[in-house]
Amino acid sequence: SMEDALAQVLPRPLIALALAELRVLHLALLSWGRPADVPGGATGFAYHRYLAPMIAVLLVLQLIELSVVHLLVMLWSPTLAYMLLAISAWGVLWILALLKSLRLRPILLTEQGVRVRAGLLIDVTVPFDRIAAVREPSGGQEVKAKTTLNAALLAWPSIVIELREPMRLPGPLGRERLVEKVAFKLDDPAAFHAQLSNRL
């Protein structure tokens, strides 16, 4: 693959980072009108309707901040202003990619299990045979626990999957994380429960 070829001359972590940023750029600029990623045999469940408006507001605020800061810094140092403009523009593209990924990457019921996704940020598959219970969250302590993976961005989760035994998931900076529960929010949780009952 391209990554393996480039790894012969460059550090693999640097290549992985560059490819990830290229995917973000492609998603932000070249994925308009794409259908949601729902493979054959899987059923997709949307979560973007509650979340997209909040991300859109954040994007608008960032654009306003970008304009104001650029004009003010330009009066003092044009070079610094253009540097800040480049950094802020990349931030805008990243938020735009995240906003679009919410629709394009729904949570899935596959033949293997529940694939919990949160845009660009989370992608975890919970096999059916590891699911002990599916229910509403019992309280804030459960949702905020270190052993709970909370995929409900900027909102309170409506569904908690309790595991029969802990799963080890990759965390930031290559560190593994032990997860006992996975929490997320859906636009139509009743349809998810009905489909999951049939699968189980």
XYZ file of C-alpha atoms in Angstrom:
200
model
C 0.000 0.000 0.000
C 0.972 3.655 -0.229
C 1.470 3.809 3.536
C 3.864 0.832 3.464
C 5.809 2.337 0.566
C 6.193 5.710 2.265
C 7.182 3.979 5.514
C 10.429 2.954 3.836
C 11.633 6.566 3.895
C 9.512 8.307 6.539
C 8.422 7.450 10.114
C 5.148 5.497 10.057
C 3.420 7.688 12.725
C 4.119 10.767 10.575
C 2.663 9.022 7.517
C -0.425 7.899 9.435
C -0.987 11.476 10.657
C -0.574 12.915 7.156
C -2.993 10.385 5.642
C -5.530 11.063 8.409
C -5.345 14.804 7.718
C -5.776 14.170 3.974
C -8.915 12.143 4.725
C -10.248 15.058 6.787
C -9.515 17.449 3.922
C -11.236 15.150 1.409
C -14.264 14.801 3.673
C -14.548 18.558 4.214
C -14.200 19.588 0.569
C -15.069 16.667 -1.726
C -17.826 14.626 -0.092
C -20.899 16.730 -0.772
C -23.994 14.643 -1.449
C -22.384 11.333 -0.560
C -24.748 8.676 0.830
C -24.304 7.498 4.406
C -21.821 4.662 4.916
C -24.120 1.686 5.569
C -22.573 -1.578 4.270
C -24.713 -4.384 2.860
C -26.426 -6.442 5.537
C -26.195 -3.604 8.068
C -28.833 -1.170 9.340
C -27.899 2.449 10.036
C -29.261 4.619 12.851
C -28.797 8.371 12.668
C -27.640 10.576 15.529
C -26.783 13.744 13.585
C -30.159 15.511 13.854
C -29.659 16.448 17.515
C -25.937 17.106 17.150
C -25.492 18.824 13.783
C -27.141 22.146 14.817
C -24.738 22.535 17.755
C -21.687 21.814 15.581
C -23.028 24.206 12.924
C -23.299 26.992 15.517
C -19.723 26.279 16.601
C -18.622 26.500 12.958
C -20.349 29.878 12.485
C -18.780 31.249 15.682
C -15.357 30.091 14.529
C -15.826 31.836 11.168
C -16.772 35.083 12.951
C -13.777 34.779 15.247
C -11.548 34.037 12.268
C -12.626 37.238 10.502
C -12.344 39.515 13.542
C -8.993 38.191 14.754
C -7.520 38.305 11.250
C -8.482 41.966 10.812
C -7.175 42.991 14.233
C -3.862 41.125 13.971
C -3.367 42.385 10.402
C -3.086 45.912 11.795
C -0.208 44.809 14.004
C 1.618 42.104 12.034
C 0.539 40.881 8.578
C 2.872 37.872 8.784
C 1.399 36.700 12.078
C -2.104 37.390 10.756
C -1.576 35.072 7.783
C -0.100 32.374 10.033
C -3.129 32.557 12.326
C -5.398 32.580 9.275
C -3.884 29.313 8.027
C -4.261 27.646 11.426
C -7.831 28.890 11.864
C -8.786 27.866 8.320
C -7.593 24.338 9.014
C -9.682 24.329 12.186
C -12.722 25.393 10.156
C -12.114 22.580 7.662
C -11.786 20.075 10.517
C -15.090 21.149 12.088
C -16.752 21.048 8.658
C -15.439 17.505 8.153
C -16.710 16.505 11.603
C -20.129 18.015 10.832
C -20.417 16.062 7.580
C -19.112 12.851 9.138
C -21.993 12.816 11.637
C -24.427 12.091 8.810
C -22.089 9.919 6.755
C -21.127 7.580 9.615
C -24.277 6.423 11.440
C -24.302 3.829 14.208
C -24.746 0.395 12.648
C -26.274 -2.954 13.447
C -24.105 -5.380 11.485
C -24.038 -9.159 11.268
C -21.270 -9.170 13.886
C -22.552 -6.644 16.410
C -23.220 -2.975 17.167
C -20.798 -0.594 15.497
C -20.817 2.581 17.560
C -19.565 5.619 15.674
C -19.390 9.327 16.433
C -18.327 11.020 13.225
C -14.563 11.081 12.832
C -13.941 10.594 16.532
C -15.179 7.129 17.557
C -15.542 3.822 15.716
C -15.962 0.762 17.953
C -17.679 -2.570 17.253
C -19.336 -4.424 20.157
C -19.945 -8.091 19.205
C -23.414 -9.427 20.011
C -22.015 -12.172 22.245
C -20.383 -9.537 24.480
C -23.628 -7.653 25.148
C -25.090 -8.318 28.597
C -27.833 -5.658 28.548
C -29.071 -2.663 26.571
C -30.846 0.013 28.604
C -31.088 3.681 29.479
C -28.281 5.195 31.572
C -28.798 4.924 35.318
C -27.182 8.251 36.211
C -24.337 10.687 35.778
C -21.838 8.600 37.703
C -22.239 5.717 35.270
C -21.945 7.909 32.164
C -18.876 9.764 33.457
C -17.060 6.646 34.712
C -13.642 5.961 33.181
C -14.824 2.517 32.127
C -17.731 3.965 30.100
C -17.117 4.982 26.502
C -19.483 7.908 25.989
C -20.102 8.430 22.259
C -22.933 10.933 22.816
C -21.123 14.112 21.851
C -22.402 17.299 23.519
C -25.517 15.509 24.795
C -26.842 13.064 27.363
C -26.846 9.456 26.063
C -30.124 7.614 25.594
C -28.677 4.076 25.345
C -26.098 2.162 27.365
C -24.690 -1.183 26.246
C -23.454 -3.137 29.239
C -20.734 -5.668 28.388
C -20.423 -9.210 29.740
C -16.716 -8.596 30.223
C -14.497 -5.538 29.732
C -13.102 -4.735 26.281
C -9.706 -3.198 25.610
C -9.948 -0.319 23.145
C -7.213 1.897 21.710
C -7.021 5.264 23.418
C -5.175 8.519 22.787
C -1.397 8.409 22.279
C -1.494 4.639 21.771
C -2.682 3.842 25.292
C -5.295 1.129 25.708
C -8.502 1.769 27.596
C -10.593 -0.771 29.497
C -14.303 -0.310 28.739
C -17.217 -1.991 30.539
C -20.083 0.061 29.022
C -20.689 1.960 25.792
C -23.119 4.898 25.833
C -24.553 6.821 22.876
C -27.566 8.833 21.706
C -29.778 8.146 18.692
C -32.433 10.164 16.907
C -34.777 7.125 16.988
C -33.806 4.851 19.900
C -37.082 2.863 19.717
C -36.258 1.612 16.212
C -32.768 0.627 17.384
C -34.145 -1.376 20.330
C -36.595 -3.179 18.057
C -33.937 -4.126 15.527
C -31.436 -5.135 18.193
C -33.992 -7.398 19.877
C -34.450 -9.218 16.575
C -30.694 -9.625 16.134
C -30.124 -10.874 19.651
